[in-house]
Short mmCIF file of N, CA, C and O in Angstrom, two decimals:
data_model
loop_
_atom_site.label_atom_id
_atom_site.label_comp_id
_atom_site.label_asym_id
_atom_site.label_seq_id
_atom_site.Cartn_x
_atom_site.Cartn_y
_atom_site.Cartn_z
N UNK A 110 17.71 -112.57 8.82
CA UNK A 110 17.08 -112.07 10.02
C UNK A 110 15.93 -111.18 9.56
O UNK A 110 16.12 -110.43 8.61
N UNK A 111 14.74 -111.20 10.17
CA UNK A 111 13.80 -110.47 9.63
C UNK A 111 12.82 -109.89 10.90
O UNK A 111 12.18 -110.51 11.75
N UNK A 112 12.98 -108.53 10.67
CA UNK A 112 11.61 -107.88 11.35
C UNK A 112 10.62 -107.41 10.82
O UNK A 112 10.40 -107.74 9.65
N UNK A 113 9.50 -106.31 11.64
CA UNK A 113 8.40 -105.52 11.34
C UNK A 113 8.89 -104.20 11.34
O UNK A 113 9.80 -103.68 11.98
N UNK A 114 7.80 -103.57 10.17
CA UNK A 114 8.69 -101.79 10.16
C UNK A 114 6.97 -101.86 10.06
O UNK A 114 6.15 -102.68 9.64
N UNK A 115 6.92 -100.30 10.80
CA UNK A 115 5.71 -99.55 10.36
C UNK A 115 5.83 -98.15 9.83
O UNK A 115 6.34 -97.13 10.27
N UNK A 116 5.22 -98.44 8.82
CA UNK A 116 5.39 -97.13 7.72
C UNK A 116 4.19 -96.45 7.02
O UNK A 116 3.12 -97.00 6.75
N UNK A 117 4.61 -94.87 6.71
CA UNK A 117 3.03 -94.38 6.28
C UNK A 117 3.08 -93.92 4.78
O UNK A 117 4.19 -93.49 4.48
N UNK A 118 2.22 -93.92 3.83
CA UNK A 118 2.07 -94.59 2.60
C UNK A 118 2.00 -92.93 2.06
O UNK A 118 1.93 -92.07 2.93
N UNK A 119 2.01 -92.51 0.55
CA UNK A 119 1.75 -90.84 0.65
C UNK A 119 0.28 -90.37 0.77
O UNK A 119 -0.02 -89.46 -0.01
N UNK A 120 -0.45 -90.71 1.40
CA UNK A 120 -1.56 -90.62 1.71
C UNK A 120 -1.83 -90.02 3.05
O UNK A 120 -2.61 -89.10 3.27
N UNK A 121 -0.79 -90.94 4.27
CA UNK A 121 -0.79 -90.62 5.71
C UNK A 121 -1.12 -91.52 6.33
O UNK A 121 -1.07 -91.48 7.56
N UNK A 122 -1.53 -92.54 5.68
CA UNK A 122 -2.05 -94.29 6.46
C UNK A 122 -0.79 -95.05 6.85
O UNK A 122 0.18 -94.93 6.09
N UNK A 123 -0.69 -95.66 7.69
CA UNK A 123 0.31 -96.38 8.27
C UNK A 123 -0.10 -97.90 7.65
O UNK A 123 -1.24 -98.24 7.35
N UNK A 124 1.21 -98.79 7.53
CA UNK A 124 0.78 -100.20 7.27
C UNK A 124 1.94 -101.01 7.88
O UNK A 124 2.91 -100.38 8.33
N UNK A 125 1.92 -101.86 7.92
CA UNK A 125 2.94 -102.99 8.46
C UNK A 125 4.39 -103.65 7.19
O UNK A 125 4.31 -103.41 5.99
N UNK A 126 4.85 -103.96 7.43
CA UNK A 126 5.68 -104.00 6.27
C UNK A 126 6.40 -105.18 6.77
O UNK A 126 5.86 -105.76 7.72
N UNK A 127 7.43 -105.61 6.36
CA UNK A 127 8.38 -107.12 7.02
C UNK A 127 9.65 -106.65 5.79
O UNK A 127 9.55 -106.51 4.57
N UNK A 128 11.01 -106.46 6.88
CA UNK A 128 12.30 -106.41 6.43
C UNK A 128 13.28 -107.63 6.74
O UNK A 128 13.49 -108.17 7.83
N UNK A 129 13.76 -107.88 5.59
CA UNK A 129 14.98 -109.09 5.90
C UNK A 129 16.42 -108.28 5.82
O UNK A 129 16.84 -107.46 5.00
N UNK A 130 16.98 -108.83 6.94
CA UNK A 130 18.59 -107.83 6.94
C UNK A 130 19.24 -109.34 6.59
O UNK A 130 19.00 -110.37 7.22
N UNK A 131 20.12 -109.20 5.41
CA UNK A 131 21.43 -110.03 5.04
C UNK A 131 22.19 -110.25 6.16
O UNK A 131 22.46 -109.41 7.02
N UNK A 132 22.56 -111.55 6.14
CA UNK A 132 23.76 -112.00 7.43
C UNK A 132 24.44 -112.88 6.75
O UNK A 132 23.85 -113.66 6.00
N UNK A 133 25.50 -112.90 6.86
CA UNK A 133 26.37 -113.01 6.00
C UNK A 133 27.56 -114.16 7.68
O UNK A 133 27.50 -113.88 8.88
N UNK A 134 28.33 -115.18 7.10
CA UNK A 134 29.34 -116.36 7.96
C UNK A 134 30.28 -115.24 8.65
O UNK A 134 30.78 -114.44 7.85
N UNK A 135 30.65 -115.02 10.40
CA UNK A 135 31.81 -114.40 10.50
C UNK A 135 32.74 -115.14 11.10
O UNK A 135 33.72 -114.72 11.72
N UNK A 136 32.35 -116.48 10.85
CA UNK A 136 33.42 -117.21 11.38
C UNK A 136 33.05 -117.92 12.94
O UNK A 136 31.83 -118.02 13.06
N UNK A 137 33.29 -118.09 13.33
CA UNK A 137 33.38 -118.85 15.11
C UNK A 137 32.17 -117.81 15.56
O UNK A 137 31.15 -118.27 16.08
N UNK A 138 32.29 -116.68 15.39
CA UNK A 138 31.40 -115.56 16.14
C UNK A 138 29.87 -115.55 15.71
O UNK A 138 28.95 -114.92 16.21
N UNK A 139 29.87 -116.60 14.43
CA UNK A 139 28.14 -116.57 14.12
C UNK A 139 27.72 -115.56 12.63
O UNK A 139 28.45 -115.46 11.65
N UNK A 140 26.83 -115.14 12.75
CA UNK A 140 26.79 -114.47 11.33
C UNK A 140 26.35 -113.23 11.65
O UNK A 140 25.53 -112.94 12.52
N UNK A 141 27.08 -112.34 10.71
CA UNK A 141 26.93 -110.85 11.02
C UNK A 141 26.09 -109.81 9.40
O UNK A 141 26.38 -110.09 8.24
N UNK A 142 25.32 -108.94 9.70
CA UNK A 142 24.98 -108.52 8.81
C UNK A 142 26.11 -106.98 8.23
O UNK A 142 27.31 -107.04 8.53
N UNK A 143 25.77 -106.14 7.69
CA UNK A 143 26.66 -105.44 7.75
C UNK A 143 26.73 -104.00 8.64
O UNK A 143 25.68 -103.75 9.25
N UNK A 144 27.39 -103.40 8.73
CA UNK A 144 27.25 -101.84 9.71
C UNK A 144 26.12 -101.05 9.36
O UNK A 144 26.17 -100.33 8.36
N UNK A 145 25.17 -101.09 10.03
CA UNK A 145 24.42 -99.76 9.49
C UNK A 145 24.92 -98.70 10.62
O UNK A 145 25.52 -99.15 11.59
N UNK A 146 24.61 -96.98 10.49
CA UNK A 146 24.88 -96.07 10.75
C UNK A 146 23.75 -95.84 12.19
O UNK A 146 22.64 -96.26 11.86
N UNK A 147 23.75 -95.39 13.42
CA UNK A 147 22.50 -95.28 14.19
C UNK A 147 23.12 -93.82 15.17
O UNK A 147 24.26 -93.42 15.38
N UNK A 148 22.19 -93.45 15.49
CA UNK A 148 21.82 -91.97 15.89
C UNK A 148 22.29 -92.64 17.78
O UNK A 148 23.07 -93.47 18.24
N UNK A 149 21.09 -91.51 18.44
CA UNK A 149 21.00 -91.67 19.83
C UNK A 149 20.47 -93.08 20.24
O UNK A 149 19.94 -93.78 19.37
N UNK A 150 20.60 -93.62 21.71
CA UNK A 150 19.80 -94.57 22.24
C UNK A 150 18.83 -94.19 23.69
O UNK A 150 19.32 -93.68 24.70
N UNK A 151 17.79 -94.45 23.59
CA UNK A 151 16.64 -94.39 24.53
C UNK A 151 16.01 -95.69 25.05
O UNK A 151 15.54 -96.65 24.43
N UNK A 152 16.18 -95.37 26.72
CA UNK A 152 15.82 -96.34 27.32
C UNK A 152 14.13 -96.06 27.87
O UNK A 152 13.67 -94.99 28.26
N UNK A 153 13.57 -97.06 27.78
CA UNK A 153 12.02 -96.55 28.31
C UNK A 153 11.37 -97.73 29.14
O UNK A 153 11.47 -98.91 28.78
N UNK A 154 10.87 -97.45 29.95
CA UNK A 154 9.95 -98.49 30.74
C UNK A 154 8.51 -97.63 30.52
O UNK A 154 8.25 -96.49 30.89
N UNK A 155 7.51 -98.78 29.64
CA UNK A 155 5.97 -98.37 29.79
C UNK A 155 4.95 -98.82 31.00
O UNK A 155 4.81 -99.96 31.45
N UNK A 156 4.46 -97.92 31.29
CA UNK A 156 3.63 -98.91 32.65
C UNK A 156 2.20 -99.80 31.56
O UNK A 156 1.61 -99.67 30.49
N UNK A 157 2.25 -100.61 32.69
CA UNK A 157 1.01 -101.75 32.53
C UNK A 157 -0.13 -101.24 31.77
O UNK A 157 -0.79 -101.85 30.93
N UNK A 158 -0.26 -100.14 32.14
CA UNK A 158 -2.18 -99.64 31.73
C UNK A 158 -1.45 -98.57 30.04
O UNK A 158 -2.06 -97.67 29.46
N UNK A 159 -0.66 -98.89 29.83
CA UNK A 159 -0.33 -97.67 28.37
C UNK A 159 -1.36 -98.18 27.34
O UNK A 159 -1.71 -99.33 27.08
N UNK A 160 -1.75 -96.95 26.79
CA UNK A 160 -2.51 -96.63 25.62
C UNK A 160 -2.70 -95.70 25.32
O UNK A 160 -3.43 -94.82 25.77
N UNK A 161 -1.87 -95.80 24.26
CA UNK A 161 -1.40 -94.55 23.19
C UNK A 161 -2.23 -94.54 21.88
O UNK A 161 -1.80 -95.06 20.85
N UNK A 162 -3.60 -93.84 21.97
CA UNK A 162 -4.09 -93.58 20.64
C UNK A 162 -3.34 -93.03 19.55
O UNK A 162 -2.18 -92.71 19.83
N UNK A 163 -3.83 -92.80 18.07
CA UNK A 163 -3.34 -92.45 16.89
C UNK A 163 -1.93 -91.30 17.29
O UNK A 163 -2.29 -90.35 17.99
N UNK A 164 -0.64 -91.33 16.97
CA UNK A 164 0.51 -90.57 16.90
C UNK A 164 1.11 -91.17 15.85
O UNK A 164 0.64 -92.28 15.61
N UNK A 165 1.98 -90.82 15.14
CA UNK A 165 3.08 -90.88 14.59
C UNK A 165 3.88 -90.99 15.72
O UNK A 165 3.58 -90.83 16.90
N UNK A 166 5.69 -91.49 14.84
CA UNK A 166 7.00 -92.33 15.67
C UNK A 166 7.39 -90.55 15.72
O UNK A 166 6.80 -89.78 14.95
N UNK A 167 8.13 -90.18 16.43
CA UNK A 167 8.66 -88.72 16.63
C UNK A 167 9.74 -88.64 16.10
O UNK A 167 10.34 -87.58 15.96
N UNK A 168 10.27 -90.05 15.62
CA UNK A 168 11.60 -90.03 14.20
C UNK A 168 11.90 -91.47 13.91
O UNK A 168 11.58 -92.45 14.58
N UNK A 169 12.42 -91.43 13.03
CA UNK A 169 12.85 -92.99 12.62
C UNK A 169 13.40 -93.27 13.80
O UNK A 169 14.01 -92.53 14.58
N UNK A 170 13.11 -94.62 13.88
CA UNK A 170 13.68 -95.62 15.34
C UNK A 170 13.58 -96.72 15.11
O UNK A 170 12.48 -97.12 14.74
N UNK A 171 14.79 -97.74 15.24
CA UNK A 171 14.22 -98.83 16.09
C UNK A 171 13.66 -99.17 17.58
O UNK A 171 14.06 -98.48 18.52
N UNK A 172 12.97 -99.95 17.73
CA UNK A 172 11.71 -100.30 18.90
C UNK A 172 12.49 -101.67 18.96
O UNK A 172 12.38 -102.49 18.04
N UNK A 173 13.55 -101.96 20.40
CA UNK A 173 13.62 -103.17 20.69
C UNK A 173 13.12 -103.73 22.22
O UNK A 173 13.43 -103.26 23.32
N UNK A 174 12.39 -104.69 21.97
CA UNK A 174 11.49 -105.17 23.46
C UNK A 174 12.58 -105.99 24.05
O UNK A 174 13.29 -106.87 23.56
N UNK A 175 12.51 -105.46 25.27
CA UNK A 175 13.61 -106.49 25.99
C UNK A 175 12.59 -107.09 27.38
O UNK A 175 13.10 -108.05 27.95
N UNK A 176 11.66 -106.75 27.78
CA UNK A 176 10.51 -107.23 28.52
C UNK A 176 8.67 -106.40 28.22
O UNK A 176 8.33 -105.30 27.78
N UNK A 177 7.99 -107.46 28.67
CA UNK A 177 6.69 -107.15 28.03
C UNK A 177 6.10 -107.36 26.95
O UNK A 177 6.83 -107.81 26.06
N UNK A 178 4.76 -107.16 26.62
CA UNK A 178 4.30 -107.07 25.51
C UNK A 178 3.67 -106.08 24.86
O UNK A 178 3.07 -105.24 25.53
N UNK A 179 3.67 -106.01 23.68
CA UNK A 179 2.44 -104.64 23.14
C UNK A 179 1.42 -104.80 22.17
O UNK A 179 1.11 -105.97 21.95
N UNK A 180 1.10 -104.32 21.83
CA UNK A 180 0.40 -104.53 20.19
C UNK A 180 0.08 -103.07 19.80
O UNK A 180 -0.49 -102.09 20.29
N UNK A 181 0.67 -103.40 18.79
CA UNK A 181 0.46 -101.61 17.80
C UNK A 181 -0.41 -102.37 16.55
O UNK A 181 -0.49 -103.55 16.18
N UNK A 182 -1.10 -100.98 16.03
CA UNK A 182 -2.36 -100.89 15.26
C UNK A 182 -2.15 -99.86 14.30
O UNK A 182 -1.62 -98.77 14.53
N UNK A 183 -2.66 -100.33 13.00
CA UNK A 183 -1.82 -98.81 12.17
C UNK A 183 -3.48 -99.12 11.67
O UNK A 183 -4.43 -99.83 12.02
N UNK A 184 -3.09 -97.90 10.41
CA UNK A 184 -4.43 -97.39 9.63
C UNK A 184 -5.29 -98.35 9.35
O UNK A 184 -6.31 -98.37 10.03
N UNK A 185 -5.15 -99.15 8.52
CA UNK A 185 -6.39 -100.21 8.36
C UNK A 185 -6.85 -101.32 9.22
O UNK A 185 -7.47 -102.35 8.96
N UNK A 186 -6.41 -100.87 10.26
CA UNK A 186 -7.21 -101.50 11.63
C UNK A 186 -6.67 -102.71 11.58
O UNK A 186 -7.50 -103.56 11.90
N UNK A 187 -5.49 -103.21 11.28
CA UNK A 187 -4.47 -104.68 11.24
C UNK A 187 -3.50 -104.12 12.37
O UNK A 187 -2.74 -103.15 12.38
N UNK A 188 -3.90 -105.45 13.64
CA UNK A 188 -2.64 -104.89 14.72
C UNK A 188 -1.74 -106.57 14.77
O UNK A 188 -1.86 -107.64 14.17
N UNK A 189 -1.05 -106.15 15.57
CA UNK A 189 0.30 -106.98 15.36
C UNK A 189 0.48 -107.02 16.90
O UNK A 189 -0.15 -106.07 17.36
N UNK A 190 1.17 -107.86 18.05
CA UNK A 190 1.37 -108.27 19.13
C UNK A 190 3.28 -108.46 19.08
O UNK A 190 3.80 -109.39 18.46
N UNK A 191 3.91 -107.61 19.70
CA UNK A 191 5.52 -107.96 19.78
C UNK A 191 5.80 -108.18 21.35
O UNK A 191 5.01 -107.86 22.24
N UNK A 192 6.67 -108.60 21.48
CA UNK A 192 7.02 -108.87 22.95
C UNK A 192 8.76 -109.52 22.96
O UNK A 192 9.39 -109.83 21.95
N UNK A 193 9.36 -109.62 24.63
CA UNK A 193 10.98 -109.64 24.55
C UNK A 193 11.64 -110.15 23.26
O UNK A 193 11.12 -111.16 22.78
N UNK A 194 12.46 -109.74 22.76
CA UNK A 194 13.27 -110.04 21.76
C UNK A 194 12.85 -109.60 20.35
O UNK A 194 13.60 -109.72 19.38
N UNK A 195 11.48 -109.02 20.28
CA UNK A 195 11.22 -108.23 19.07
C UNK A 195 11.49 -106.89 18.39
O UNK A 195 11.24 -105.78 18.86
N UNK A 196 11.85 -107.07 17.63
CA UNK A 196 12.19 -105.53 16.63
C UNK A 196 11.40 -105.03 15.77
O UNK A 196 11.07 -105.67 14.77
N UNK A 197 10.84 -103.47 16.09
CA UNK A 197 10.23 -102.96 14.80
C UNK A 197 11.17 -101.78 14.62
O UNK A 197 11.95 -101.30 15.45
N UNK A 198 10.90 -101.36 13.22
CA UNK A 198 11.16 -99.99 12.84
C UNK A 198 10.53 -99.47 12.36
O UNK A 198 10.10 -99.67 11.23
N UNK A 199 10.16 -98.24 13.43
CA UNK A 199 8.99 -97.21 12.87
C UNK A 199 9.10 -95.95 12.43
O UNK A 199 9.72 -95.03 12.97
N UNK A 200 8.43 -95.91 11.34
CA UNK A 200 9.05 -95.28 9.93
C UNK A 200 7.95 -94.33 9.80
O UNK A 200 7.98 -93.39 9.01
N UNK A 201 6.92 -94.60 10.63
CA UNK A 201 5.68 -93.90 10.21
C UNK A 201 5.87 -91.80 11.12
O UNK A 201 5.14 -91.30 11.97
N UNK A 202 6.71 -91.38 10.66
CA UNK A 202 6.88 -90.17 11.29
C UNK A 202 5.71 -88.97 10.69
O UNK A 202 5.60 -88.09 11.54
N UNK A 203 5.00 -88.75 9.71
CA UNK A 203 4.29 -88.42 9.48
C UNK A 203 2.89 -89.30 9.25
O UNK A 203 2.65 -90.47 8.97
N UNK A 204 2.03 -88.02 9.53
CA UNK A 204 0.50 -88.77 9.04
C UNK A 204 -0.64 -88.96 10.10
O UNK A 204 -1.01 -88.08 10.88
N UNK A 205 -1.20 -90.34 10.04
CA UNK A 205 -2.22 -91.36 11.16
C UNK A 205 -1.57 -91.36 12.14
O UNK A 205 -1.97 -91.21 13.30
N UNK A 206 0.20 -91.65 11.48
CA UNK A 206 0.45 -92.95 12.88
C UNK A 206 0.41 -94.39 13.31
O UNK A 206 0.64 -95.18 12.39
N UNK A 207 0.21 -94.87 14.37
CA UNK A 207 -0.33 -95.68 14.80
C UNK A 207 -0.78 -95.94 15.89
O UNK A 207 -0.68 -94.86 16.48
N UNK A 208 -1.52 -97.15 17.04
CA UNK A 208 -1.71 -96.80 18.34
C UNK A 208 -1.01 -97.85 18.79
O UNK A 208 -0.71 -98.77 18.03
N UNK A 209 -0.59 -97.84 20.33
CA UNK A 209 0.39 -98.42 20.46
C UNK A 209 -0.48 -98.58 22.44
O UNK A 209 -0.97 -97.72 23.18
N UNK A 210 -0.26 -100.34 22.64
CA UNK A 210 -0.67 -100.07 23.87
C UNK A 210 -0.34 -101.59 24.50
O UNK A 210 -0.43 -102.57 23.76
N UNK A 211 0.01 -101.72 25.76
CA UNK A 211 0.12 -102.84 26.83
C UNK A 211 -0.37 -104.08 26.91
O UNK A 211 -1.43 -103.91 27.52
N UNK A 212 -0.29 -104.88 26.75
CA UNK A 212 -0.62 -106.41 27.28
C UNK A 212 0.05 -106.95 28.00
O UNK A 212 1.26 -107.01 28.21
N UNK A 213 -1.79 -107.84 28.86
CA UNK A 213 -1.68 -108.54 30.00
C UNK A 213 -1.25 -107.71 31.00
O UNK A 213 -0.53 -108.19 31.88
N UNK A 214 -1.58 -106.41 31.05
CA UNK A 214 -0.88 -105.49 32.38
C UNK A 214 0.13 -105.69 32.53
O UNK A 214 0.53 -105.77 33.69
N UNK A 215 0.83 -105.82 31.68
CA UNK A 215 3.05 -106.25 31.59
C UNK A 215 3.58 -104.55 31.31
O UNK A 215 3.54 -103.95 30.23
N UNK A 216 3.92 -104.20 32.23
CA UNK A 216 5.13 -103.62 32.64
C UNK A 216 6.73 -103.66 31.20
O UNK A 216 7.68 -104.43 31.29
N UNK A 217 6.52 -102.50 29.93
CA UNK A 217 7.48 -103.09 28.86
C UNK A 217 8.22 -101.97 29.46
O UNK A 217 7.90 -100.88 29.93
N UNK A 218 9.97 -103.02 29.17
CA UNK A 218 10.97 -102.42 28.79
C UNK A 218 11.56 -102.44 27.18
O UNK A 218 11.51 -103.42 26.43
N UNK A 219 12.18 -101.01 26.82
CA UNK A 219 12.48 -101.28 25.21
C UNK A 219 13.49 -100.30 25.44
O UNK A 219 13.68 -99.62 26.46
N UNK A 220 14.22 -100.32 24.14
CA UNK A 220 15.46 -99.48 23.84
C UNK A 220 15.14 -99.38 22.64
O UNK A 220 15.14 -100.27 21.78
N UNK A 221 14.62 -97.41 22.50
CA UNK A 221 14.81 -97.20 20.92
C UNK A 221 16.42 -96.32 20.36
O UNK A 221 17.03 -95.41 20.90
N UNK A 222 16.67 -96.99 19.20
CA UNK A 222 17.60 -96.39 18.62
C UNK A 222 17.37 -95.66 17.43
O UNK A 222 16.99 -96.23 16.40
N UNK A 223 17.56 -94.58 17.49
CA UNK A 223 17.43 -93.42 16.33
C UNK A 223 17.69 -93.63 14.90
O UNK A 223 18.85 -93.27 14.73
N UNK A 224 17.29 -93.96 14.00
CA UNK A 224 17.81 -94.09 12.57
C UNK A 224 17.63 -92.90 11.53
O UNK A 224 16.62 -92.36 11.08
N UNK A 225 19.16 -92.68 11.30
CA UNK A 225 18.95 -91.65 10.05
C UNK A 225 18.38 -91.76 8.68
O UNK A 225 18.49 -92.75 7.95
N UNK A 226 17.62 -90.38 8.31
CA UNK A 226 16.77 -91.21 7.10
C UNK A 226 18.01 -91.62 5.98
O UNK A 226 17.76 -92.67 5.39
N UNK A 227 18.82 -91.19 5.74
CA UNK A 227 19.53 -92.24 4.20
C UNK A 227 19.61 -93.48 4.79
O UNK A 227 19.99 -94.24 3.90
N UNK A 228 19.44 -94.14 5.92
CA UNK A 228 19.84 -95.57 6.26
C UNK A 228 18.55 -96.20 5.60
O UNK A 228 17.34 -95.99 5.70
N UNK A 229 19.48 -97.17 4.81
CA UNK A 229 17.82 -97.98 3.98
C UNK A 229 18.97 -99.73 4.19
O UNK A 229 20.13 -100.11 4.01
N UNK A 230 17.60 -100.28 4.68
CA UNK A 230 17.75 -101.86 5.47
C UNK A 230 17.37 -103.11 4.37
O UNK A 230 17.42 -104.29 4.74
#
């Protein structure tokens, strides 16, 4: 299984990155990777017109889209387009940041989940 993480370099530049999580046979139920550890969960609806210039993530999170689309933009001006069923993890808590903003006037729903920093994917 593989997503997008955005992360900032020791400099303060954000870049795009791509994680593969191991999944492993559980039988009848499909394939499971293993337990990772997760913090709080946050529910958010963005309106249509969002645009969020340069911030940093306010803590490790996963970013899961369950409606809408977005496209986030990190330091070297390379943006990326996610929408329902996509996962990032944004890692970039110090620095640039990234910008983060709406497509097609779509209305996103997402659920971020908190990740502690020893959790490594």
């Amino acid at each position: 299984m593989q997503f997008t993480r955005i992360f900032n370099d020791d400099q303060g530049k954000s870049h795009f990155g791509d994680l593969t999580i191991d999944v492993r046979d559980g039988g009848p139920i499909g394939f499971l990777s293993e337990r990772f550890p997760a913090g709080e969960m946050i529910f958010r609806e963005t309106p249509s017109d969002y645009d969020f210039k340069w911030h940093p993530a306010p803590q490790r999170q996963l970013l899961f889209i369950i409606k809408g689309r977005c496209e986030f933009k990190v330091s070297s001006g390379e943006t990326r387009q996610f929408g329902a069923g996509d996962v990032v993890l944004l890692e970039d808590t110090e620095g640039e940041g990234h910008c983060s903003k709406a497509l097609f006037n779509e209305v996103r729903h997402s659920i971020f989940v908190t990740v502690p920093e020893y959790v490594t994917f």
